[in-house]
Every structure is written in structure tokens, then in C-alpha cells.
XYZ file of C-alpha atoms in Angstrom:
307
model
C 91.310 163.706 119.545
C 89.865 166.687 117.664
C 92.359 169.425 116.970
C 91.789 172.761 118.609
C 91.859 175.657 116.224
C 92.718 178.229 118.915
C 96.233 176.950 119.430
C 97.449 175.265 116.268
C 101.217 175.862 116.981
C 100.804 173.616 120.068
C 99.293 170.769 118.086
C 102.046 170.359 115.582
C 103.583 166.849 115.438
C 106.817 168.330 116.694
C 105.243 169.785 119.813
C 106.248 167.797 122.846
C 105.336 167.637 126.467
C 107.756 169.852 128.472
C 108.282 169.202 132.142
C 110.436 170.995 134.680
C 112.853 168.860 136.576
C 114.689 169.652 139.777
C 114.932 166.294 141.637
C 112.363 167.161 144.295
C 109.411 164.795 145.142
C 107.034 167.206 143.414
C 109.232 167.166 140.324
C 109.335 163.373 140.237
C 105.508 163.217 140.462
C 105.297 165.701 137.588
C 107.802 163.726 135.466
C 105.723 160.574 135.858
C 102.455 162.363 135.047
C 103.999 164.174 132.077
C 105.445 160.897 130.732
C 102.005 159.240 130.902
C 100.503 162.174 129.059
C 103.197 162.152 126.385
C 102.835 158.356 125.889
C 99.042 158.521 125.592
C 99.124 161.428 123.094
C 101.999 160.117 120.960
C 104.227 163.099 121.954
C 107.929 163.273 122.822
C 108.918 164.246 126.361
C 111.310 167.098 127.092
C 112.977 167.336 130.461
C 114.118 170.893 131.490
C 116.515 171.736 134.250
C 117.324 175.422 134.778
C 120.695 176.345 136.329
C 119.645 179.904 136.973
C 123.212 181.137 136.774
C 122.210 184.763 136.948
C 120.502 184.234 140.314
C 123.521 182.254 141.505
C 125.761 185.256 140.777
C 123.304 187.639 142.498
C 123.162 185.461 145.626
C 126.952 185.265 145.718
C 127.119 189.075 145.906
C 128.221 191.930 143.599
C 131.914 191.353 144.350
C 132.004 187.641 144.458
C 133.263 185.583 141.578
C 131.500 182.370 140.580
C 134.444 180.165 139.602
C 134.434 177.809 136.709
C 134.665 174.953 139.180
C 131.430 176.103 140.865
C 129.662 176.289 137.543
C 130.970 172.919 136.570
C 129.626 171.546 139.841
C 126.182 173.069 139.130
C 126.223 171.557 135.678
C 127.252 168.137 136.899
C 124.391 168.163 139.483
C 121.995 169.258 136.723
C 123.078 166.476 134.440
C 122.611 163.928 137.294
C 119.113 165.313 137.916
C 118.195 164.950 134.247
C 119.678 161.494 134.077
C 117.716 160.341 137.093
C 114.514 161.715 135.510
C 115.215 159.920 132.253
C 115.732 156.695 134.119
C 112.514 157.233 135.900
C 110.674 157.595 132.676
C 112.295 154.772 130.830
C 111.509 152.339 133.628
C 107.840 152.858 132.831
C 107.962 153.872 129.212
C 111.001 152.348 127.546
C 109.870 153.309 123.980
C 108.964 157.043 124.817
C 111.233 159.476 123.061
C 112.857 161.476 125.875
C 115.281 164.487 125.637
C 116.946 166.267 128.532
C 118.034 169.874 128.394
C 120.258 171.840 130.743
C 119.741 175.550 130.408
C 121.534 178.472 131.911
C 118.313 180.396 132.370
C 115.956 180.007 135.366
C 113.428 177.135 135.202
C 110.679 179.787 135.032
C 112.273 181.651 132.107
C 113.136 178.502 130.129
C 109.679 176.882 130.641
C 107.866 180.097 129.744
C 109.855 180.460 126.468
C 109.371 176.747 125.556
C 105.657 177.051 126.213
C 105.193 178.941 122.972
C 105.718 175.775 120.951
C 105.028 172.978 123.435
C 102.045 170.686 123.468
C 101.840 171.403 127.156
C 104.119 172.508 130.040
C 104.008 170.362 133.171
C 105.065 171.516 136.624
C 105.181 169.630 139.965
C 103.705 170.822 143.228
C 103.522 169.372 146.725
C 101.624 170.763 149.701
C 100.195 174.232 149.544
C 103.293 176.179 148.462
C 106.168 173.994 147.385
C 106.990 173.388 143.740
C 110.068 173.681 141.640
C 111.896 175.784 144.274
C 111.581 179.336 145.551
C 108.305 178.644 147.438
C 106.193 178.449 144.344
C 107.721 181.337 142.418
C 108.413 179.124 139.426
C 104.928 177.749 139.409
C 103.273 181.158 139.600
C 105.600 182.771 137.103
C 105.031 180.002 134.501
C 101.267 179.763 134.972
C 100.964 183.509 134.700
C 103.275 184.238 131.718
C 103.292 181.034 129.642
C 101.631 180.568 126.264
C 99.250 177.736 125.575
C 98.656 175.085 128.241
C 100.304 174.666 131.660
C 99.453 171.818 133.898
C 100.300 171.889 137.555
C 100.359 168.241 138.938
C 98.927 168.470 142.328
C 98.686 165.265 144.423
C 95.661 164.892 146.776
C 96.790 165.656 150.400
C 93.761 163.655 151.660
C 94.693 160.624 149.594
C 98.263 159.931 150.885
C 99.660 162.280 148.306
C 98.589 160.249 145.320
C 97.469 161.944 142.006
C 93.958 161.363 140.878
C 93.748 159.186 137.756
C 89.926 158.855 137.687
C 86.863 161.029 138.126
C 85.513 163.816 135.876
C 87.222 166.645 134.079
C 85.978 169.852 135.643
C 86.044 173.220 133.841
C 85.434 176.714 135.198
C 83.215 178.763 132.815
C 82.594 182.485 133.045
C 80.482 184.766 130.861
C 83.265 186.207 128.779
C 85.364 184.937 125.823
C 88.422 184.254 127.983
C 87.097 180.901 129.091
C 86.415 179.676 125.549
C 89.906 178.070 125.139
C 89.484 176.475 128.502
C 86.136 175.023 127.485
C 87.606 173.680 124.282
C 90.544 172.123 126.154
C 88.195 170.599 128.737
C 86.001 168.931 126.168
C 89.085 167.573 124.356
C 90.519 166.221 127.605
C 87.300 164.633 128.670
C 86.896 162.948 125.312
C 90.517 161.771 125.314
C 90.173 160.303 128.851
C 86.640 158.926 128.447
C 85.489 161.056 131.411
C 82.460 162.988 132.222
C 82.760 166.789 131.972
C 81.564 168.973 134.827
C 81.025 172.607 133.779
C 81.073 174.915 136.817
C 79.715 178.368 136.368
C 79.759 180.880 139.241
C 77.837 184.009 138.226
C 78.880 186.282 141.078
C 82.102 187.080 142.912
C 80.173 188.439 145.842
C 80.735 186.888 149.274
C 77.725 184.991 150.634
C 77.878 187.171 153.779
C 76.839 190.171 151.749
C 73.331 188.717 151.436
C 72.893 188.423 155.211
C 69.596 189.873 156.344
C 68.509 190.710 152.821
C 65.473 189.211 151.116
C 66.934 188.613 147.708
C 65.747 185.097 147.092
C 63.329 185.844 144.228
C 65.767 187.939 142.261
C 68.595 185.463 142.933
C 66.404 182.582 141.649
C 65.590 184.531 138.477
C 69.252 185.398 137.908
C 70.317 181.776 138.442
C 67.755 180.515 135.854
C 69.161 183.037 133.368
C 72.743 181.965 134.133
C 71.853 178.263 133.703
C 70.595 179.128 130.205
C 73.715 181.111 129.440
C 75.850 178.168 130.511
C 73.863 175.741 128.459
C 74.253 178.043 125.390
C 78.006 178.385 125.965
C 78.439 174.593 125.944
C 75.990 173.695 123.177
C 78.433 174.052 120.254
C 81.153 172.065 122.013
C 78.670 169.328 122.906
C 77.963 168.974 119.206
C 81.670 168.681 118.382
C 82.198 166.101 121.217
C 79.008 164.056 121.330
C 80.818 161.299 123.289
C 81.249 163.571 126.266
C 78.610 163.502 128.953
C 78.242 167.022 130.358
C 77.083 167.908 133.880
C 76.243 171.613 134.434
C 76.512 173.222 137.806
C 75.719 176.847 138.577
C 76.669 178.549 141.856
C 76.173 182.050 143.294
C 79.550 182.831 144.845
C 83.105 181.753 145.423
C 84.439 180.262 142.196
C 87.859 179.224 143.669
C 86.152 177.375 146.566
C 83.632 175.665 144.371
C 86.302 174.421 141.954
C 88.575 173.406 144.779
C 85.779 171.314 146.265
C 85.124 169.693 142.824
C 88.911 168.984 142.594
C 88.565 166.509 145.480
C 86.858 164.056 143.025
C 88.257 165.251 139.670
C 91.101 163.850 137.693
C 91.712 167.252 136.105
C 90.460 170.838 136.686
C 90.664 173.164 133.627
C 90.588 176.958 134.085
C 91.441 180.013 132.002
C 94.455 182.045 133.107
C 92.606 185.294 133.645
C 89.749 186.368 135.791
C 86.250 187.568 134.903
C 86.399 189.926 131.928
C 89.917 188.870 130.899
C 91.672 192.107 131.929
C 95.163 192.025 130.296
C 96.793 193.306 133.525
C 95.597 190.276 135.441
C 98.012 187.725 134.017
C 96.753 185.076 136.508
C 93.254 185.487 137.720
C 92.574 184.927 141.452
C 90.691 181.721 140.777
C 93.544 180.152 138.818
C 96.044 181.546 141.309
C 94.212 179.796 144.196
C 93.716 176.507 142.353
C 97.319 175.974 141.296
C 98.378 176.250 144.869
C 95.513 174.555 146.779
C 93.654 172.072 144.448
C 93.415 168.407 145.245
C 93.976 167.331 141.640
C 96.107 168.408 138.601
C 95.098 171.793 137.271
C 95.311 172.808 133.629
C 95.683 176.550 133.004
C 94.769 177.418 129.475
C 96.090 180.721 128.044
C 94.021 182.472 125.440
C 95.948 183.498 122.253
C 96.555 187.236 121.981
């Protein structure tokens, strides 16, 4: 696989695949997916379980004392969770290097910190909200604040909860530089997986209903032709670097989240930048990425641009 210049620290030999572990069904799915990724890329696998001791104290109340016995019980449960996850991995990949880490921090804090030097951070998700606890708070915190690549492993609710392992890689492309790392990652993933790449470009965030009763067809057609040329130009350099990847370009007028979610029904991976159109620094997680990590039918890779 060609190395990506935009995130060299994440491509070091020492950079492993990091996955959050909490013993939930979504976590087990993520562990299996992360193990397959690590094995296929020649990476080590790091299992992370956060005790979140600060939150435990806060929940207990300002005057309550969290006894050493209670902390010991939390640690013992965490060690059991990590051991079960290691067993799950070794049953399928007995030669894969696996390390388990029990941290006092929250899962979100630990995974965000580790993302700075990880090959990728993997999170589990089930349904439309549930993930590593707290109704998706860990998922949203990590995808918003992490560095590098975060992958949310979403099973397909319309396929008996299985995770797609075939189909194209789909990438969302906007007009700004923010999506460039996502494009690079998507080409690399498509090449690695031997999959087609579908590049989806939505040139307007307007709602379709805004056009009701207005005769804008000629101007919309003209704009769409320009946007198709822009998309082709954005992809041309990457197609030269990855000549083995077949690229399918799709341009739509509105609703980027809805278009990408629809493509996720047949994709094995959807790749998206972490910020919305224009890359405003205040929008740590763009609305499209926010929607996809909670509602897509396939794993979603959120690629963070380097600052």
C-alpha cells in the first residue's frame, strides 16, 4: 500500500490498530473487525478498556467515598473484559500481536490521546445510537476530537446485523482542501481491498424543497456539469498514484448525508472528512460525518486533516 504523506506518524511500523473494548456486542464486532484490519496490514492490535474513575466518583456523589474494594472490583471486571477480547482475537488470529491496556481515564479520553500515534482507532456501534456506552457519547467524542483515522464499525441493520465485507469503498468529496486526506485514504483503502472507489460529490447543501415551483433546470444543469469537471480534476492526481483503482464518479445536487447513507447500503467502507464544507475549525465533526457514524449501514472511516 502506498504511504500517505499527510499522516506519516500514523504509518510508522510501531503504529498499531487501537480498538475500544467494553464487552458489549458492538465492542465484540469492533474487536473482530479491528483484528482483521491489523492482520491484513501487518499491524499490532491494542485493546483499550477505560475505567473512567473520575466519572465513577462524580456519579457516587461529592461526599461519597469510592473504596479500594470498589476500585479493585472495577479493575477486575476490566481485566476480564480485556481477557475475553484477547481470547476472541486469538481464536481467529493466533499469531497476531495483541496487547491489552486498562486505563483510569474514560474510553473517550484514552482513545483520543492514543489516536495521535495509532494507525487507526476503531470503535463499535450497534443500532442508531448505542456504542461504547453513554448513548454514543464515546463515539461522538472520539470521532470529533481524535487525530488521524477513526473507524466506526457499523453492522447493517438490514442484513441481520452483519458487517459488510464486500462492495465498493465510497468517499465523500467536497470542494475544499479538507476532503483531501479523505480522498487519499479512500484510494489507499480501495487499492488495499481490491475494490472499486465511488467518489460522491454533493455540490449544494440546499434542501430539494427549496426548488419547488422554480424553473432552475438550465442553471442547475450548467452547475452540475461544472461540478462534474471539478470532481474529475480533484481525483485525477490520485488516479495516477493508484492506477489499479477503478473510480466511479457520482454528482448530486443536495443532501450529502442522505446520499452517502444510501451508498453505505452496498459499500464495505464509507470514507469521510471530519469537518463540513469549508473546514471551519469550530465544527469539529461536520453534520455529514455526525450523521453517518450514527446511521450508516457499513463501517465509516472518519479522516482528520492534520493541523
